[in-house]
mmCIF file of C-alpha atoms in Angstrom:
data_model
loop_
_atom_site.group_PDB
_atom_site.id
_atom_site.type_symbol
_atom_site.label_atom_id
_atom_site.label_comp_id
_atom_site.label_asym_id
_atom_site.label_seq_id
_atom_site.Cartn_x
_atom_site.Cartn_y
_atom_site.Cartn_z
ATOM 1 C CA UNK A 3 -94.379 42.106 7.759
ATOM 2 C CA UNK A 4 -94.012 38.717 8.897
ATOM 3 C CA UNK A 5 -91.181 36.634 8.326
ATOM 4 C CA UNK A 6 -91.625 33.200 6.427
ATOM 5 C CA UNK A 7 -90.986 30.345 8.764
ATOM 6 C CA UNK A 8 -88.578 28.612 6.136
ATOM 7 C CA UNK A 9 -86.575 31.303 6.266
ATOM 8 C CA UNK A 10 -84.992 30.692 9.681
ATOM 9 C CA UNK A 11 -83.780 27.214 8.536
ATOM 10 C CA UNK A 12 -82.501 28.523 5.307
ATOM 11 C CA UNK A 13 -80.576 31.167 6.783
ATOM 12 C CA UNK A 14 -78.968 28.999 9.263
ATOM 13 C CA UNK A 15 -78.454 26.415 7.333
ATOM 14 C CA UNK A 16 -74.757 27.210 5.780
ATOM 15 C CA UNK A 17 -73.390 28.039 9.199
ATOM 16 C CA UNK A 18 -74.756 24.293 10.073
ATOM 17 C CA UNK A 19 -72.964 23.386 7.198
ATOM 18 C CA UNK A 20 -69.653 25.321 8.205
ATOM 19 C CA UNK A 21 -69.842 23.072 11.391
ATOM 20 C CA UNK A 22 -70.725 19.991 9.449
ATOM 21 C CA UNK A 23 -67.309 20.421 7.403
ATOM 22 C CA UNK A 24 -65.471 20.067 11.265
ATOM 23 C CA UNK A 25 -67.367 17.092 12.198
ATOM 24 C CA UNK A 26 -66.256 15.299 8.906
ATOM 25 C CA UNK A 27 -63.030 16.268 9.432
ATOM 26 C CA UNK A 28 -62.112 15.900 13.083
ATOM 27 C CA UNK A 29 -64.544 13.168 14.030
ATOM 28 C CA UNK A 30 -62.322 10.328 12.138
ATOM 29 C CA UNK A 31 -59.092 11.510 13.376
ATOM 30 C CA UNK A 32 -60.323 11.993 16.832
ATOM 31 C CA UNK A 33 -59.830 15.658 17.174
ATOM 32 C CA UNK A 34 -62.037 18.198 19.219
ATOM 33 C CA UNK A 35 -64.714 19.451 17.709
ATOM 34 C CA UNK A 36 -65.885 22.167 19.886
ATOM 35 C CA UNK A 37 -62.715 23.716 21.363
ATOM 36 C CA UNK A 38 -60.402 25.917 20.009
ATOM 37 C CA UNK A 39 -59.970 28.403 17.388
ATOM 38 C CA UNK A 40 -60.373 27.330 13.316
ATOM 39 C CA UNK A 41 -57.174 27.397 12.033
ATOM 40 C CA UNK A 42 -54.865 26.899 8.836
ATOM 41 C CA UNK A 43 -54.325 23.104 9.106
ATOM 42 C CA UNK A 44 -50.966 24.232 7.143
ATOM 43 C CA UNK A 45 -49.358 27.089 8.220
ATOM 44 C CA UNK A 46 -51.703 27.009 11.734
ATOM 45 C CA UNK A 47 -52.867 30.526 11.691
ATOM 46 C CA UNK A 48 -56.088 31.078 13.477
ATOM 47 C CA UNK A 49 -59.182 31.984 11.029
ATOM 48 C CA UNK A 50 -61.132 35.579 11.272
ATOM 49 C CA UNK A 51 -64.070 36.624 10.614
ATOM 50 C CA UNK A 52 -63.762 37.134 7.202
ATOM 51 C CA UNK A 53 -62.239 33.870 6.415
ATOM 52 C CA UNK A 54 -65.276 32.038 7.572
ATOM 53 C CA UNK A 55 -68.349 33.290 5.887
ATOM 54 C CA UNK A 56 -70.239 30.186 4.673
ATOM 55 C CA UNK A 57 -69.142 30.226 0.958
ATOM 56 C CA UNK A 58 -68.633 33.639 0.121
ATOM 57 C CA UNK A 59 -65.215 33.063 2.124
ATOM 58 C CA UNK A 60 -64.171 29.804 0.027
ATOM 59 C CA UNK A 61 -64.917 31.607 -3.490
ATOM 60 C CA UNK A 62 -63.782 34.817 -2.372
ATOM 61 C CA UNK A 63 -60.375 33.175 -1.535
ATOM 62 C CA UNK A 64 -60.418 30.880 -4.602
ATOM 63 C CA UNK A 65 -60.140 27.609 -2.033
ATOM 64 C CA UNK A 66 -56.668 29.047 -0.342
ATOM 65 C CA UNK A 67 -55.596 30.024 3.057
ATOM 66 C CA UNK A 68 -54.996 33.976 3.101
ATOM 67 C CA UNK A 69 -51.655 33.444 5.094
ATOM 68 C CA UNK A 70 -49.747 31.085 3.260
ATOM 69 C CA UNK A 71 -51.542 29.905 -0.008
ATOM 70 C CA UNK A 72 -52.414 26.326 0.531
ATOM 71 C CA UNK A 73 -55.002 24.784 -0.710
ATOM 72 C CA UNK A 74 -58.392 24.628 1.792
ATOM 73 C CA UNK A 75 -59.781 21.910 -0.485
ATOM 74 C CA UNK A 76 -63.646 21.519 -1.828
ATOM 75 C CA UNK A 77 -65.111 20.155 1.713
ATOM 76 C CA UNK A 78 -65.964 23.325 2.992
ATOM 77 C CA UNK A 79 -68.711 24.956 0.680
ATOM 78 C CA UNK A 80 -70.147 21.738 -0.276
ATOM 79 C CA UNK A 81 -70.944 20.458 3.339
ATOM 80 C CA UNK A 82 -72.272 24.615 3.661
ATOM 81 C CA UNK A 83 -74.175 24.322 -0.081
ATOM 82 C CA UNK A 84 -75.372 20.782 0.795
ATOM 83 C CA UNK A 85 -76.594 22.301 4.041
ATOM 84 C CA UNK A 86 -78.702 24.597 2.337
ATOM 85 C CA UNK A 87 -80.051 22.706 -0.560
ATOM 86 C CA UNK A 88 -80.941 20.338 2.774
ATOM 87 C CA UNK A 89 -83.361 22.986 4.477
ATOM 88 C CA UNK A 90 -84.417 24.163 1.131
ATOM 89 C CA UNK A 91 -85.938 20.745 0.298
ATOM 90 C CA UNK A 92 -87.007 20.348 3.852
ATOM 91 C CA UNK A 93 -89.183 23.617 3.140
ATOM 92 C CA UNK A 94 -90.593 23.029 0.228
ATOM 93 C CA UNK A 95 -92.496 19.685 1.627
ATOM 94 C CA UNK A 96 -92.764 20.267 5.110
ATOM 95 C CA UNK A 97 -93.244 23.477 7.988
ATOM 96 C CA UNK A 98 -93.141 24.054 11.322
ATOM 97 C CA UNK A 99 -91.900 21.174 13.640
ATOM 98 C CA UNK A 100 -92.038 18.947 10.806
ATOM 99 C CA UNK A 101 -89.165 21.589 9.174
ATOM 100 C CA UNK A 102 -87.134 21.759 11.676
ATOM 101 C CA UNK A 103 -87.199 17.860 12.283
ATOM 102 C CA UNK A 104 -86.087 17.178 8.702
ATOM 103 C CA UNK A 105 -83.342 20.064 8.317
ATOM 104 C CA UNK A 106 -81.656 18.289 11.451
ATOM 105 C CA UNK A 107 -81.865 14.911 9.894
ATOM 106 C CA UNK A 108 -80.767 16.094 6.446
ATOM 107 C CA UNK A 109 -77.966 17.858 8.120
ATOM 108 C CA UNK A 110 -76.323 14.108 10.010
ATOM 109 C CA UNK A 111 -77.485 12.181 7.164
ATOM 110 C CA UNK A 112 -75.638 14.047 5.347
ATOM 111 C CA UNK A 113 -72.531 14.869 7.556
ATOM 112 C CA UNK A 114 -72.880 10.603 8.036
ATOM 113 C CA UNK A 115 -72.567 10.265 4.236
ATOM 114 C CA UNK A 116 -69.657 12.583 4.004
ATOM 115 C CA UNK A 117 -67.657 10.813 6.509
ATOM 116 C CA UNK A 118 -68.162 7.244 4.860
ATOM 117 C CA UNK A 119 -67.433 8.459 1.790
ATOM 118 C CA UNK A 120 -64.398 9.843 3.067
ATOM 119 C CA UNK A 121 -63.112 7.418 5.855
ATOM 120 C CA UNK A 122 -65.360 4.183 5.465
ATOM 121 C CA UNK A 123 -66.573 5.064 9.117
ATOM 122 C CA UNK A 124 -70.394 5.920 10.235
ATOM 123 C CA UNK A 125 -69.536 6.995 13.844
ATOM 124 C CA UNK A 126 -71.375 5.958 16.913
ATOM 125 C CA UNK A 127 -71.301 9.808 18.226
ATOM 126 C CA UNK A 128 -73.569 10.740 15.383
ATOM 127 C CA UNK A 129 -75.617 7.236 14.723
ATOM 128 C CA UNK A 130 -76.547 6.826 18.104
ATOM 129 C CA UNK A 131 -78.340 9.979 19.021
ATOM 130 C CA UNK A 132 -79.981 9.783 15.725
ATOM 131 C CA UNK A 133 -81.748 7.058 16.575
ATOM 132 C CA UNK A 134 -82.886 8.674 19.703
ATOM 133 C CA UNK A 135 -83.382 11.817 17.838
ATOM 134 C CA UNK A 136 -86.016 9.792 15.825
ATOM 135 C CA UNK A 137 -87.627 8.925 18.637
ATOM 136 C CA UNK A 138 -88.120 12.664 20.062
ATOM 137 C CA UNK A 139 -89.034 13.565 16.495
ATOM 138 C CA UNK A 140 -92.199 11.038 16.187
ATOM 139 C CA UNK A 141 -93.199 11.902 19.711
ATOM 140 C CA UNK A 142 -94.187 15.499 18.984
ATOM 141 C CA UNK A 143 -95.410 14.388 15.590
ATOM 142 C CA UNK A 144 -97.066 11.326 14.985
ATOM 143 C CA UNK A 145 -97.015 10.385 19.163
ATOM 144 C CA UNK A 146 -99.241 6.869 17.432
ATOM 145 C CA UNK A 147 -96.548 5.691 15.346
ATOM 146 C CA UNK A 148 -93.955 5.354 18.703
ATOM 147 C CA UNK A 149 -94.213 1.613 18.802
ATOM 148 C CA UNK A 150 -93.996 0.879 14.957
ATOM 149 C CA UNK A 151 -90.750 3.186 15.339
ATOM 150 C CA UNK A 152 -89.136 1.095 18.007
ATOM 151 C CA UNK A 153 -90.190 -1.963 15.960
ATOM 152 C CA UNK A 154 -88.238 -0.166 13.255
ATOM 153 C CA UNK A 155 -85.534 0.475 15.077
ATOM 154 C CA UNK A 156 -85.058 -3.529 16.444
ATOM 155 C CA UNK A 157 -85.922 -4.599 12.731
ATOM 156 C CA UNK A 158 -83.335 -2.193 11.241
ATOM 157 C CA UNK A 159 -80.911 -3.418 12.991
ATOM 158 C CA UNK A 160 -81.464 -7.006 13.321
ATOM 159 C CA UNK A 161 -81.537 -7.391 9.726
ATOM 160 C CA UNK A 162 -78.077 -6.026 8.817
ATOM 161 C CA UNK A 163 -76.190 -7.181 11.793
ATOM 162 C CA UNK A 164 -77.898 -11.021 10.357
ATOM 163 C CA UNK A 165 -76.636 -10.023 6.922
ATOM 164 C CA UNK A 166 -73.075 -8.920 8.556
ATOM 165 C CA UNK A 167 -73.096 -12.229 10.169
ATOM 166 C CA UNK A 168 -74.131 -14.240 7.570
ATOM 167 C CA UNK A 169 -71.333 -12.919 5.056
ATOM 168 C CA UNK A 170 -68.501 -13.232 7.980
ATOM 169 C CA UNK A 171 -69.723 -17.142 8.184
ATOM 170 C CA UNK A 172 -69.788 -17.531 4.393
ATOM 171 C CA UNK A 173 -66.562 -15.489 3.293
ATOM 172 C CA UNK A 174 -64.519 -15.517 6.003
ATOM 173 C CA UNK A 175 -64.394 -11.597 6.555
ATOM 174 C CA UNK A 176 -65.902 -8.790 7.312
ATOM 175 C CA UNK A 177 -68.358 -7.493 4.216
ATOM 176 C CA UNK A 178 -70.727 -4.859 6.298
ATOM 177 C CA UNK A 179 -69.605 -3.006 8.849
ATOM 178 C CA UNK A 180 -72.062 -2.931 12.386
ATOM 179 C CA UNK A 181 -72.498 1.291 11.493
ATOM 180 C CA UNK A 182 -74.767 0.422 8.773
ATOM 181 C CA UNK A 183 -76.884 -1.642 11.045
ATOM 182 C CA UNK A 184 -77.062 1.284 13.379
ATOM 183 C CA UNK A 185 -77.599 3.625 10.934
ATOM 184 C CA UNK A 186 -80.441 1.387 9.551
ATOM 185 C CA UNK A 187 -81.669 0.760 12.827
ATOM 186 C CA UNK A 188 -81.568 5.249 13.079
ATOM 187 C CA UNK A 189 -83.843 5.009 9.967
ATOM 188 C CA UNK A 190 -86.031 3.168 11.361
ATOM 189 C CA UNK A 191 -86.487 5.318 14.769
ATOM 190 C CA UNK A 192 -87.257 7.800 11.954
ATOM 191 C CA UNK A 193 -89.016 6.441 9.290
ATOM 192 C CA UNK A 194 -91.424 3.473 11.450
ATOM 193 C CA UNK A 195 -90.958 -0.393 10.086
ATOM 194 C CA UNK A 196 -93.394 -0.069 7.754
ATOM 195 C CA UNK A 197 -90.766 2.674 5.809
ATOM 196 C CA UNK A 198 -87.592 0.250 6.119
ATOM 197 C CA UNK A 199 -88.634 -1.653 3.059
ATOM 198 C CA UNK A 200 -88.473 1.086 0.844
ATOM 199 C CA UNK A 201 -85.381 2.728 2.783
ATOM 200 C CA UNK A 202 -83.582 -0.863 1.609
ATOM 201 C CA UNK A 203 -84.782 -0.682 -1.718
ATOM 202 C CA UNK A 204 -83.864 2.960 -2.262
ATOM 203 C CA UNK A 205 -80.328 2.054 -0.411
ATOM 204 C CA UNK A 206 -79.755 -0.699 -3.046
ATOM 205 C CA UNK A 207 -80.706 1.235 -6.164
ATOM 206 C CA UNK A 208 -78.063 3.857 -5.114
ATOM 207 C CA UNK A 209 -75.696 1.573 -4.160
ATOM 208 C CA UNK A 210 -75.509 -0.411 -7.015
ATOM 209 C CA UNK A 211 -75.649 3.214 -8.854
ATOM 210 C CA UNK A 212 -72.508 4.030 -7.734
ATOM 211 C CA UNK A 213 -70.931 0.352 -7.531
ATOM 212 C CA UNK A 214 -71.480 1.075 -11.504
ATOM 213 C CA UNK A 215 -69.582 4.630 -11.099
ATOM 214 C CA UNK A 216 -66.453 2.669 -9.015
ATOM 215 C CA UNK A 217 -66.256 0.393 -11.647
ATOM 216 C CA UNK A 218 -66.091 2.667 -14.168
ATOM 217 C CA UNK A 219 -63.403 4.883 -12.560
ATOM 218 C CA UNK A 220 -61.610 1.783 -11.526
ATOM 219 C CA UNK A 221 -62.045 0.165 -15.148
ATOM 220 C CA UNK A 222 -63.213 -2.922 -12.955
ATOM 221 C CA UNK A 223 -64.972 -3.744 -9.898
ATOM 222 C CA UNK A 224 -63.738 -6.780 -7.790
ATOM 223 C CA UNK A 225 -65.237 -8.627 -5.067
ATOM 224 C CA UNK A 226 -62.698 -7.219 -2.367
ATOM 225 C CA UNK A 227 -63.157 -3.786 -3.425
ATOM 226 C CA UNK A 228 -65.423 -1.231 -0.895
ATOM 227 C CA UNK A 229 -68.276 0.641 -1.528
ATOM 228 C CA UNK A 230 -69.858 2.569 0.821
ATOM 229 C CA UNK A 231 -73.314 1.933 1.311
ATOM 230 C CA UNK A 232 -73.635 4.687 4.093
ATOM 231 C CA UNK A 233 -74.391 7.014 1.560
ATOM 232 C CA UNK A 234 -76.968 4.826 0.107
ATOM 233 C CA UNK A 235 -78.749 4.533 3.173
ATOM 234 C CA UNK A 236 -78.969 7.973 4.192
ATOM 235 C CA UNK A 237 -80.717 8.945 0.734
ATOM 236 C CA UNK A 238 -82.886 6.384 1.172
ATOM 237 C CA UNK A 239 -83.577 7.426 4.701
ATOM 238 C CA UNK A 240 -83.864 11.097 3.791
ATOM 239 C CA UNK A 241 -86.443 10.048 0.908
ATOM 240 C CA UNK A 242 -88.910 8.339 2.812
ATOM 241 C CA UNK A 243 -88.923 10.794 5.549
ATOM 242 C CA UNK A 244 -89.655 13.417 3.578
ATOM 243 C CA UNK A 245 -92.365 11.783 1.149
ATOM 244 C CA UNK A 246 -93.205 8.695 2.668
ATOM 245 C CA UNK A 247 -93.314 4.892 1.965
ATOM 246 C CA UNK A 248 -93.520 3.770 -1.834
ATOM 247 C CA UNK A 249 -97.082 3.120 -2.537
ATOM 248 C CA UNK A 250 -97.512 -0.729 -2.174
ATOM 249 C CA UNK A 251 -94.518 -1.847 -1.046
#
């Protein structure tokens, strides 16, 4: 009997997510990623096997360490559950090549999201080889569209680092940081110039979603208050990938 291709995705996909939960965690503070044991960051015992089982461990273990108790916190199995739910949407609009292309750009979009959310940072070591990524990705699959992606790319960025500038000239500070211009300009590696308008538009929708949801939790919003917009644009990103530019825009 032969084995869905979606399956391989799925399956792998919590491990990625395991992984995922490391970059968002070491990559801001600087720390190796791919050296060394996983270990209690409290009591510093190393992890086995059965301590790092893509969220059967976390629920098994009711979020604590086995050695000493503390808590491991809710990262964990929702980087490996976002993970999946990533290749399972992936799969259920795309296969073959096509799969595999968008599990991989769900998977940084979303590790890209996490760490803005978290630290206000979209790092270079994951926004830059996205936008080469992109590139690879529309070479094997629409080979046609690899000028309108480079366009993209230029565009992308050119229009948030003018926006960045703009606001530094008019306010006197810093309002958008140059990772959302690279991570725009990564869209548009991805999603061709033609997809950036409705990558903005989806971006802005979001974001002034959950400017809506600060304010609420913070009882008001003020000018000098941050929101991430990372987050925005990676939803945004990951919508037009998967289903295209909105019709007419």
């Amino acid at each position: 009997m032969e084995v869905p291709e979606w399956l391989w995705p799925v399956l792998a996909s919590p491990f990625v997510g395991s992984f995922l939960g490391v970059l968002v965690t070491r990559l801001p503070a600087d720390r190796p990623v791919a050296v060394g044991r996983s270990a209690c960051d409290d009591c510093g015992q190393a992890l086995g096997p059965l301590d790092l089982v893509p969220i059967v461990s976390w629920f098994a273990l009711r979020g604590r360490c086995r050695h000493c108790g503390a808590a491991i916190g809710p990262l964990p199995p929702m980087m490996e559950i976002g993970a999946l739910l990533v290749a399972l949407w992936a799969a259920s609009v795309s296969a073959g090549l096509a799969l595999w292309a968008g599990c991989v750009l769900g998977w940084i979009l979303l590790t890209l999201a996490a760490i803005d959310i978290r630290d206000g940072i979209l790092p270079d070591i994951l926004t830059l080889p996205l936008i080469v990524l992109g590139f690879v990705a529309t070479h094997f699959l629409a080979p046609w569209q690899m000028l309108d992606s480079a366009i993209g790319t230029v565009v992308g960025f050119a229009i948030f680092a003018l926006i960045r500038w703009l606001y530094r000239r008019l306010r006197g500070r810093e309002g958008m940081g140059l990772g959302d211009a690279k991570l725009l300009a990564a869209s548009g590696a991805w999603v061709a110039w033609n997809g950036l308008p409705s990558v903005v538009l989806i971006a802005a929708l979001a974001g002034l979603v959950m400017a809506l949801v600060v304010a609420r939790n913070a009882k008001q919003l003020t000018l000098n208050q941050r929101v991430p917009f990372g987050p925005a644009l990676c939803l945004g990103t990951w919508l037009v990938w998967l289903y295209g530019p909105i019709t007419g825009f």
